[in-house]
Short mmCIF file of C-alpha atoms in Angstrom, two decimals:
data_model
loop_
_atom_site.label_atom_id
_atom_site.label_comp_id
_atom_site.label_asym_id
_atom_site.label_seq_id
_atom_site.Cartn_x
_atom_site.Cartn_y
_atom_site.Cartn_z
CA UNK L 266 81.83 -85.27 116.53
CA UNK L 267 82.69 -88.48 114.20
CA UNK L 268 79.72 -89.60 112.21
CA UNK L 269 79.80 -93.49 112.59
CA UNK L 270 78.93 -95.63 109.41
CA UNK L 271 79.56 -99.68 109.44
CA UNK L 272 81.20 -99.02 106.10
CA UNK L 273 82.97 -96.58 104.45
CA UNK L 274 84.47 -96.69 101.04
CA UNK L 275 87.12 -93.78 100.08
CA UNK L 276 87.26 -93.24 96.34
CA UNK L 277 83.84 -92.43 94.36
CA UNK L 278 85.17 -93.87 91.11
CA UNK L 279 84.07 -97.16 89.31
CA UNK L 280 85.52 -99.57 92.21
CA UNK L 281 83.81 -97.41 94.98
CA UNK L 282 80.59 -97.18 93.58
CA UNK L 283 80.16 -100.69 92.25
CA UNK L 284 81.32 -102.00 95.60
CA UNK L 285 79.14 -99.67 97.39
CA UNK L 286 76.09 -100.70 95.77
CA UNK L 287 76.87 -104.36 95.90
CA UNK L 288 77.19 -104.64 99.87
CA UNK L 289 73.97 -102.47 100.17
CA UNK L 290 71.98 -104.91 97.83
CA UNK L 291 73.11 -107.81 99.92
CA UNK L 292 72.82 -106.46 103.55
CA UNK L 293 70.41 -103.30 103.41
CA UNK L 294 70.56 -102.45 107.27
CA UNK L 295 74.41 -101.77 106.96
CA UNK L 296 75.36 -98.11 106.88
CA UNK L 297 77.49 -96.75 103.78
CA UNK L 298 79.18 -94.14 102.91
CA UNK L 299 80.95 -93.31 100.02
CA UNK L 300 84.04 -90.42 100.54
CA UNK L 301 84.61 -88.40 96.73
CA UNK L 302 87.50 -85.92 97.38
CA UNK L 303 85.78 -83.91 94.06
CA UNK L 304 82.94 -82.37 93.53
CA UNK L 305 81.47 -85.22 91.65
CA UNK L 306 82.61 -88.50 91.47
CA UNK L 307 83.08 -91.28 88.45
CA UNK L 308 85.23 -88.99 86.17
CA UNK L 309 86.76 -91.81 84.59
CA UNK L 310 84.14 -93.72 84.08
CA UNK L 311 82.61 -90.59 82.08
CA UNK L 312 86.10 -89.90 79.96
CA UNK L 313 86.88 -93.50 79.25
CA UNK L 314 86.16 -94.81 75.69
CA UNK L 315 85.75 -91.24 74.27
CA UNK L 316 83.10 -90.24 76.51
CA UNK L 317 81.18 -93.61 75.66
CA UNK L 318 82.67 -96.18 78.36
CA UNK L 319 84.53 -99.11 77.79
CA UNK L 320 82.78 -101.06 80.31
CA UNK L 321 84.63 -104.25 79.60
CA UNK L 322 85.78 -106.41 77.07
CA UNK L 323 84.17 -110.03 75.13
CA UNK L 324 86.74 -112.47 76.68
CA UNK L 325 84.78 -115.18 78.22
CA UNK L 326 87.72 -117.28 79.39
CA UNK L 327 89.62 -116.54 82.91
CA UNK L 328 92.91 -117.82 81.44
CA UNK L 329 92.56 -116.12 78.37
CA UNK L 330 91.42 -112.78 80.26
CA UNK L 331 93.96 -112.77 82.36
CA UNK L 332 96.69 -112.64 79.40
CA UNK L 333 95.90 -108.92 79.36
CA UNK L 334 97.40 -107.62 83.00
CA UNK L 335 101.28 -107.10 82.79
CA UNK L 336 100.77 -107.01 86.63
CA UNK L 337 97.86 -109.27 88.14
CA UNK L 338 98.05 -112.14 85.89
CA UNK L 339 98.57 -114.64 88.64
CA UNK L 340 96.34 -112.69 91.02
CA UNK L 341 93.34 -112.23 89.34
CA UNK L 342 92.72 -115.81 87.81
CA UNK L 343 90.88 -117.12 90.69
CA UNK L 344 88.85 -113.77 90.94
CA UNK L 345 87.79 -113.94 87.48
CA UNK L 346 86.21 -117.64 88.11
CA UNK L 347 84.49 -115.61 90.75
CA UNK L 348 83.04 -112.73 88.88
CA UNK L 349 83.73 -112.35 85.01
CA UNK L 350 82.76 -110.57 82.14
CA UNK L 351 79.46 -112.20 81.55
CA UNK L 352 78.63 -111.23 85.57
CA UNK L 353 79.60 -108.14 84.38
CA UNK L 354 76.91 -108.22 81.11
CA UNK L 355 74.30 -109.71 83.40
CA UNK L 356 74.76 -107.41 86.29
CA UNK L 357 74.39 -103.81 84.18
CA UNK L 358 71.63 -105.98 82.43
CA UNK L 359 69.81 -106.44 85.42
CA UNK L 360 69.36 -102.84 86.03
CA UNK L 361 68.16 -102.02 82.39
CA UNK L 362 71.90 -101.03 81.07
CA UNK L 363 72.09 -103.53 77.64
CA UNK L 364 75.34 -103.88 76.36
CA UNK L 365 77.24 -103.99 72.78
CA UNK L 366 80.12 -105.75 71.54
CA UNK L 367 82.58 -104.05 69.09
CA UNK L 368 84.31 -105.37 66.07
CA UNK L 369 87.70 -105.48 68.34
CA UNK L 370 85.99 -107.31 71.59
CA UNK L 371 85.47 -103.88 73.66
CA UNK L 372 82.08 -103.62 75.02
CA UNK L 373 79.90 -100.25 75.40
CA UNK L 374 76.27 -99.53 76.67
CA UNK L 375 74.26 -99.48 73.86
CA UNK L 376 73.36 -95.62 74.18
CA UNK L 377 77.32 -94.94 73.06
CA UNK L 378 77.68 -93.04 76.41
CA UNK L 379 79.08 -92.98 79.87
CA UNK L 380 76.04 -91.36 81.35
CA UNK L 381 74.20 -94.45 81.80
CA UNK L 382 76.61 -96.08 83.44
CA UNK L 383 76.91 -93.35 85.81
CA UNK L 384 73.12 -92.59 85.92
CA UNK L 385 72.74 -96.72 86.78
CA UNK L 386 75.37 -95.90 89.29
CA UNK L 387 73.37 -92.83 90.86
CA UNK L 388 69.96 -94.45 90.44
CA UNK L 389 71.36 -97.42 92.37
CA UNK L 390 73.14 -96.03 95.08
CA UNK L 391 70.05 -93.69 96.28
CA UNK L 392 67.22 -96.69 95.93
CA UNK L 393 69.66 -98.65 98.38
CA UNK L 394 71.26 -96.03 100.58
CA UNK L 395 74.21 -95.40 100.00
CA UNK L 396 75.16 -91.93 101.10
CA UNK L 397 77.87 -90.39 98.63
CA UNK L 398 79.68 -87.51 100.22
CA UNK L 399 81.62 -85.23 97.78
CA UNK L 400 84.49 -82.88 98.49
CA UNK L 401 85.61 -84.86 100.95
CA UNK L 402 89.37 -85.90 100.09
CA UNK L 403 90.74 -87.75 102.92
CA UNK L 404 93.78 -86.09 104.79
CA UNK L 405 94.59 -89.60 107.50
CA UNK L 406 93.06 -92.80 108.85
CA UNK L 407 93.41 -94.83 111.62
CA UNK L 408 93.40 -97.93 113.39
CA UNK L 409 91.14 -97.50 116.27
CA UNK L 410 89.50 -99.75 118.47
CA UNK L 411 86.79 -101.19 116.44
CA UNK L 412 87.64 -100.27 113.49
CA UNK L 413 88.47 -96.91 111.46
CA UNK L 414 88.83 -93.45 112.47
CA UNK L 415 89.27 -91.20 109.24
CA UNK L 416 89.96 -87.42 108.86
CA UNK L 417 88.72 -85.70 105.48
CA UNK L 418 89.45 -81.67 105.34
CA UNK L 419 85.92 -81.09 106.27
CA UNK L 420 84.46 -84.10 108.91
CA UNK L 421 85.25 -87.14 110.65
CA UNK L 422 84.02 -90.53 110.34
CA UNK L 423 84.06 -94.02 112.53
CA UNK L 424 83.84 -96.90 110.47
CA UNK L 425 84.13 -101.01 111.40
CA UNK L 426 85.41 -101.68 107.51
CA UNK L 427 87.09 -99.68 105.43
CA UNK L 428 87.26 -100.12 101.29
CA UNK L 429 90.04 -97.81 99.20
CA UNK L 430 89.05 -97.69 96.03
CA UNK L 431 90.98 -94.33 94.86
CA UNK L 432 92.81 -95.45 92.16
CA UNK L 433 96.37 -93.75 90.95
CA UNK L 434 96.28 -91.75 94.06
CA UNK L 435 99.98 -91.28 95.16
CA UNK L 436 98.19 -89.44 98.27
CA UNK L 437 96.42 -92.69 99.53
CA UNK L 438 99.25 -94.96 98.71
CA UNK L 439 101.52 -92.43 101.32
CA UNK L 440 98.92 -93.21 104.07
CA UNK L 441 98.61 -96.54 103.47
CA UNK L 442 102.96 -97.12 103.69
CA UNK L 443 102.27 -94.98 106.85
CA UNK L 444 100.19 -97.64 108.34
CA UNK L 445 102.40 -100.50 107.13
CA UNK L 446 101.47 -101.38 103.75
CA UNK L 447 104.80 -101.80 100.89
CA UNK L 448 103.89 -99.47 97.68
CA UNK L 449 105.32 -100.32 94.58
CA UNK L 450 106.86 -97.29 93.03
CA UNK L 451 104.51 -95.91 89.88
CA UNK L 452 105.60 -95.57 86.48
CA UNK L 453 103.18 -94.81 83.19
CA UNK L 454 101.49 -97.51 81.65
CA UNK L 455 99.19 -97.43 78.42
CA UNK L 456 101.00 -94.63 76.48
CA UNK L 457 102.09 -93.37 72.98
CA UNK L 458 105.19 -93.59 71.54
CA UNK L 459 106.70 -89.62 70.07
CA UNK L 460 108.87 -90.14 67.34
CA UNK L 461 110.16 -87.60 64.96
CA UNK L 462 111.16 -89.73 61.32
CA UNK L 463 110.91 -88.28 57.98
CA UNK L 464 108.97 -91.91 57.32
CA UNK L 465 105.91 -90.82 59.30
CA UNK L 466 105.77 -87.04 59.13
CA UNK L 467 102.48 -85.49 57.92
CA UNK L 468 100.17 -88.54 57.43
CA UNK L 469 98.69 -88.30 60.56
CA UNK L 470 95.58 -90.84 61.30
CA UNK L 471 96.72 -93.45 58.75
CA UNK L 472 96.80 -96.94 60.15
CA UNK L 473 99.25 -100.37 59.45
CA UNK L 474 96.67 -102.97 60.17
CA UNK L 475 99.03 -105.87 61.08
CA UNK L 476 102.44 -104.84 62.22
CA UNK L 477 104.60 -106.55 64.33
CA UNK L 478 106.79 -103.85 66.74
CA UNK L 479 110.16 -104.91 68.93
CA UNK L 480 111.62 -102.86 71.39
CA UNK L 481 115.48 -103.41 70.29
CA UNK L 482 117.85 -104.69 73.13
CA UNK L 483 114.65 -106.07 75.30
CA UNK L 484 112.17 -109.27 74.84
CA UNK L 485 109.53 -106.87 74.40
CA UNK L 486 107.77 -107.41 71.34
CA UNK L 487 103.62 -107.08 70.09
CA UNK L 488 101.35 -107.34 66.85
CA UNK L 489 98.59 -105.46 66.18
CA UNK L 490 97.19 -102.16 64.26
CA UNK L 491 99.31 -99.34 64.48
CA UNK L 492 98.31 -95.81 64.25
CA UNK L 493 100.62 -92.94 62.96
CA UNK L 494 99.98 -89.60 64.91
CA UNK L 495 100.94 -86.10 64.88
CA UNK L 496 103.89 -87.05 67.65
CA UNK L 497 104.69 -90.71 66.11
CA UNK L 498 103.07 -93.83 66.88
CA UNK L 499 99.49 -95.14 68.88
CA UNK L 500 96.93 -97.91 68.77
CA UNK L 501 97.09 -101.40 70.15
CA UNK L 502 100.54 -102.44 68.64
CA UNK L 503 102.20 -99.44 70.61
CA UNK L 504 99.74 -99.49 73.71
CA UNK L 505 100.30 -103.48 74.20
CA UNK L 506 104.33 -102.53 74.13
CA UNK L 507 103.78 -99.39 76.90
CA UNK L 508 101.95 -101.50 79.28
CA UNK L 509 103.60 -105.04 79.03
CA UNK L 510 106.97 -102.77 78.87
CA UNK L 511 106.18 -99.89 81.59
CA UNK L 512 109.13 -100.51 84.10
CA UNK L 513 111.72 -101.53 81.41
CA UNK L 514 110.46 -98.22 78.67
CA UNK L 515 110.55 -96.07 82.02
CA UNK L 516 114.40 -97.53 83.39
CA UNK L 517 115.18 -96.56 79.67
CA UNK L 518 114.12 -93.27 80.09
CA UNK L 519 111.64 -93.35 77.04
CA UNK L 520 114.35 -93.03 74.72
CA UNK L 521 114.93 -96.46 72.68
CA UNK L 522 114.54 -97.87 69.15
CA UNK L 523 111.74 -100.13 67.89
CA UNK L 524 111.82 -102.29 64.93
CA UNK L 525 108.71 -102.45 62.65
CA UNK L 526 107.45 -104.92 60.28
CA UNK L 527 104.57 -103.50 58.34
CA UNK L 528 103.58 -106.41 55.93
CA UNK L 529 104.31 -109.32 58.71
CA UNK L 530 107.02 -111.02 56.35
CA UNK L 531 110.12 -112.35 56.50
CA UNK L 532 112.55 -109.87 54.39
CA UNK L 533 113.69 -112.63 51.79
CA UNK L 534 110.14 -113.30 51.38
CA UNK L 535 109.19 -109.66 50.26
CA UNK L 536 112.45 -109.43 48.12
CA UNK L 537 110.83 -112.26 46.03
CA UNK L 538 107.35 -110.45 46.53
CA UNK L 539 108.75 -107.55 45.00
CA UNK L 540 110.87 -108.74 41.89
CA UNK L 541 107.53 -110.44 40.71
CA UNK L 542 105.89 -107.17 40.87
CA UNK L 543 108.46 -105.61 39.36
CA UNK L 544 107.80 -107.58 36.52
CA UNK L 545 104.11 -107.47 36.70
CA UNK L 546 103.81 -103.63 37.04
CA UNK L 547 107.14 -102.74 34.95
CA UNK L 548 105.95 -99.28 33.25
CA UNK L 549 103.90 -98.49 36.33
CA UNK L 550 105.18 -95.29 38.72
CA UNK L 551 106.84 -97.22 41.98
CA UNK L 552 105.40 -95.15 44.46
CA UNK L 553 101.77 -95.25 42.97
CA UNK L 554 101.31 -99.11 42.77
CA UNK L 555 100.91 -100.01 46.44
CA UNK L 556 101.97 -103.12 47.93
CA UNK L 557 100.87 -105.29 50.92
CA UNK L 558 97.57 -103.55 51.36
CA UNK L 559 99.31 -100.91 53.07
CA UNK L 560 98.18 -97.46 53.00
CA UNK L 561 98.96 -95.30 50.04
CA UNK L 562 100.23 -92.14 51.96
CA UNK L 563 102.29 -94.79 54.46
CA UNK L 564 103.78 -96.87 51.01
CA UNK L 565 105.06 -93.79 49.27
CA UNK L 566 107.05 -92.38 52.68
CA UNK L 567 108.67 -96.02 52.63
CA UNK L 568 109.28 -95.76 49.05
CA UNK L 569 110.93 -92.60 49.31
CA UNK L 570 113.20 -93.92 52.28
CA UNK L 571 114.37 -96.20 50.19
CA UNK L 572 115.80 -94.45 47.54
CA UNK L 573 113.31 -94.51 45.00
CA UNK L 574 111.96 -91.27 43.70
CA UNK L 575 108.58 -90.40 42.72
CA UNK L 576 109.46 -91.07 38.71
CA UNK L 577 110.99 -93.98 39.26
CA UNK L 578 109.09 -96.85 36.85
CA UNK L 579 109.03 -100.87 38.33
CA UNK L 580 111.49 -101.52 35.83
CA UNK L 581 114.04 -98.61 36.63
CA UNK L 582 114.64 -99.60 39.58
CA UNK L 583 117.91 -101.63 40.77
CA UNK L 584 118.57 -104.59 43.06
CA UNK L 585 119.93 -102.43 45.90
CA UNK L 586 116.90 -100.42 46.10
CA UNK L 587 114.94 -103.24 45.74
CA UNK L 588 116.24 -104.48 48.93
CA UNK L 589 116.45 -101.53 50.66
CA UNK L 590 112.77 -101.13 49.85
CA UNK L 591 111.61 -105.06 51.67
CA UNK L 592 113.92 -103.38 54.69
CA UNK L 593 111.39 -100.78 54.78
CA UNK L 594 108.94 -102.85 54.66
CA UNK L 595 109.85 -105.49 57.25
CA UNK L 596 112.57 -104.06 59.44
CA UNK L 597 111.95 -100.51 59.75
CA UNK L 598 114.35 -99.13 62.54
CA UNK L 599 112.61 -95.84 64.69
CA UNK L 600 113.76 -93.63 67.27
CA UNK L 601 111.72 -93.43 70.37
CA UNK L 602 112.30 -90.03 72.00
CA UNK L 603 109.43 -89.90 74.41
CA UNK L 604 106.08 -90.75 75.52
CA UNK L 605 103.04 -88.90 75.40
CA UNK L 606 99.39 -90.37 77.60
CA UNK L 607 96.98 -92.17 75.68
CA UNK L 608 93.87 -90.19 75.21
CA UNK L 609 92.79 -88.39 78.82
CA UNK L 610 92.94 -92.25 80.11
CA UNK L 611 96.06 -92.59 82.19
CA UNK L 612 96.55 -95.36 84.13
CA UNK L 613 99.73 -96.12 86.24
CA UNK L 614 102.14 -99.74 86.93
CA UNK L 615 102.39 -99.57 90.53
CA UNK L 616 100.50 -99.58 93.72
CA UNK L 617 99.76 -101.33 96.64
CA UNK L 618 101.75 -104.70 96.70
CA UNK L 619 100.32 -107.52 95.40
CA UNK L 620 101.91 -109.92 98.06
CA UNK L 621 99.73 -107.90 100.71
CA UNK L 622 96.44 -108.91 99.69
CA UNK L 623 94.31 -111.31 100.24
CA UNK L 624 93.05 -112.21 96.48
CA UNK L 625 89.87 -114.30 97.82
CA UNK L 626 88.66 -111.25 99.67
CA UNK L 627 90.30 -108.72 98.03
CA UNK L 628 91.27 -107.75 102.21
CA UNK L 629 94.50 -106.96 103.41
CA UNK L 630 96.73 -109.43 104.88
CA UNK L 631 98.48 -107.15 107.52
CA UNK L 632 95.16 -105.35 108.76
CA UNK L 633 91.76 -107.09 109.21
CA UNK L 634 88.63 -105.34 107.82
CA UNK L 635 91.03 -103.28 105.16
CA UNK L 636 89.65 -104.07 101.48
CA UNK L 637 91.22 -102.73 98.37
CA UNK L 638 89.44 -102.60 95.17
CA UNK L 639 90.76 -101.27 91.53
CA UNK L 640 93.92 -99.77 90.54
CA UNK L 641 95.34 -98.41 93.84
CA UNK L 642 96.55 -102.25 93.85
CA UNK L 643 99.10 -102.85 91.69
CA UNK L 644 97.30 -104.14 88.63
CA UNK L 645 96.86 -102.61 85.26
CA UNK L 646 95.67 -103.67 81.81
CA UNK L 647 96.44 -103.10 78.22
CA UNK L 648 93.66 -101.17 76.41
CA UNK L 649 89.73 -102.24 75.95
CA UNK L 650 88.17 -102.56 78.69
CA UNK L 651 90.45 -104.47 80.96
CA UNK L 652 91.00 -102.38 83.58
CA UNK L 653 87.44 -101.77 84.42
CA UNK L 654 86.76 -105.42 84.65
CA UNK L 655 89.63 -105.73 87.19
CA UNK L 656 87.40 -102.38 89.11
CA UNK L 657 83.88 -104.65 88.58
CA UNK L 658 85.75 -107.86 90.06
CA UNK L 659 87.82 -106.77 92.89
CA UNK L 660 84.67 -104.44 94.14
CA UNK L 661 82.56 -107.14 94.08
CA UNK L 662 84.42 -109.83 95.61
CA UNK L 663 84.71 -107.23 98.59
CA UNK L 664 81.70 -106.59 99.11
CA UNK L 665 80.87 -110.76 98.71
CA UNK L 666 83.40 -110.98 101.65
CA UNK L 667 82.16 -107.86 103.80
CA UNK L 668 79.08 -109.31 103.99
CA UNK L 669 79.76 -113.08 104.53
#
């Protein structure tokens, strides 16, 4: 026997929930069900932001937010007039979750961890109804008459609308080209650079505040902190290039050279830099009178590179080297070998084609009462919060639609 609910969502993750709970605030006497394929749903929302949650980020303008999708840019600028960041705020708010903003915009719960989002989540979805069903990964669905038939490996449901909210689920996007949908092939998005360079070996965790990075032979380019790591390179600099790059870095096969500018200056600029403190420090050791406000263990690797040993003195040291050392500084060549995923977060470019849906409803274009909500579209975000607010948005403007 099917069990019959006028709603079912497939996907217990941020989307799914937060979707859920919205159409069962609004009309209480529909019946909702929530399909988790695992044991226990919203294990992103518990990994992301180092266990803390990166609910969303402090960008109060549409236009501006929008800047941070390499795919949804377009899309989502009318959603975002819909529901934004500070519906975001007010909503967790509401329901006694305060939020904080961070030095670099991203915004956590207060407590510093992912259990009250997920608690609010729980709390929420019993007080309205919403009946979450766990291990129950979905094997097919249908079109039926009025609406849904779906098999899971242990029931079946009847539905009249049907919300996927599964995310990077290669599975789901196979059953959704079966019944007509286009999928646009995945490829990593939001992950480190590996890099194995004399220049960066053993000083892992220092950071280049303001770098500019270029991926050489492609318009990719991106400014930011960079992070050296055990493997090579991380933080927003790197991230910003992974995302904005992931079909171009993943055509490449991962293997391609960046350029580096660690002081943000033109070369001639930190040739002239340098000769006045060449005269300024003169019977000071090169490598221990850092330059730039870059870090010490990062300045002496550079140093080194260019040709100028640990004794050297200012005023030993010649007008090749002196060069060689403002190349270092501003056009620093590395070799990309491979990639490596940010963190446990991994989030994929690809999906469910944009040109499909129906971006004031969030429904699909080729089958009535089909609604998609979070990344098993084909939208993704750079780092800090992004992505979740694209989960938060779509979610809600479907359930804003189911219920009109």
């Amino acid at each position: 026997m099917s069990k019959h609910k006028d709603i079912i969502i497939i996907g217990g993750g941020a989307a799914g929930f937060f979707a859920g709970i919205n159409i069962a605030e609004k009309f209480p006497q529909l019946s909702i069900a929530i399909l988790e394929r695992g044991k226990e749903g919203l294990q992103k929302v518990k990994i992301s932001g180092g266990g803390r949650c990166n609910v969303t980020h402090a960008e109060f303008v549409p236009s501006e937010l929008v800047k941070n999708y390499p795919r949804g840019e377009k899309e989502l600028l009318g959603p975002f007039h819909s529901f934004m960041t500070g519906d975001t705020i007010s909503w967790f708010q509401e329901r006694g979750v305060e939020l904080k903003i961070e030095e670099d915009g991203r915004m956590f719960p207060v407590s510093n961890s992912s259990q009250t989002i997920i608690d609010c989540f729980i709390k929420e979805s019993n007080k309205h109804g919403v009946e979450i069903c766990y291990n129950q990964a979905v094997k097919s669905f249908e079109l039926v008459e009025d609406g849904f038939l779906i098999h899971t490996i242990k029931d079946q449901f009847t539905c009249n609308k049907l919300v996927i909210a599964t995310g990077s689920n290669p599975k789901m996007w196979n059953l959704l080209e079966g019944i007509g949908h286009s999928i646009v092939e995945p490829v990593p998005s939001l992950f480190t650079f590996d890099i194995n360079d004399e220049r960066i070996k053993n000083i892992p965790g220092v950071v280049a505040k303001n770098v500019d990075v270029k991926v050489l032979g492609t318009t990719l380019n991106s400014h930011g902190p960079l992070l050296i790591t055990h493997v090579g390179m991380s933080a927003p600099a790197i991230l910003k290039l992974s995302a904005f790059g992931a079909i171009e870095l993943a055509e490449l096969n991962y293997n391609f050279k960046i350029k580096v500018n660690f002081i943000q200056k033109d070369t001639d600029t930190c040739i002239e830099d340098l000769k006045k403190a060449k005269i300024l420090f003169a019977k000071k050791l090169v490598v221990n009178t850092t330059q730039f406000d870059l870090p010490k263990r990062l300045w002496k690797k550079l140093v080194v590179a260019s040709g100028i040993s640990d004794e050297m003195k200012w005023a030993e040291i010649n007008k090749s080297q002196l060069v060689s050392l403002a190349q270092q500084l501003t056009q620093a060549v590395f070799h990309v070998t491979g990639k490596s995923t940010f963190k446990e977060e991994f989030v994929t470019a690809g999906g469910l084609d944009l040109k499909e849906i129906n971006f004031k409803s969030f429904e699909s274009k080729l089958i009535p009462n089909l609604y998609f909500a979070g990344e098993v579209i084909n939208v993704d975000a750079v780092t800090g919060g992004f992505n979740f607010q694209n989960a938060w948005t779509g979610a809600y403007i479907v359930a804003q639609s189911i219920t009109k």
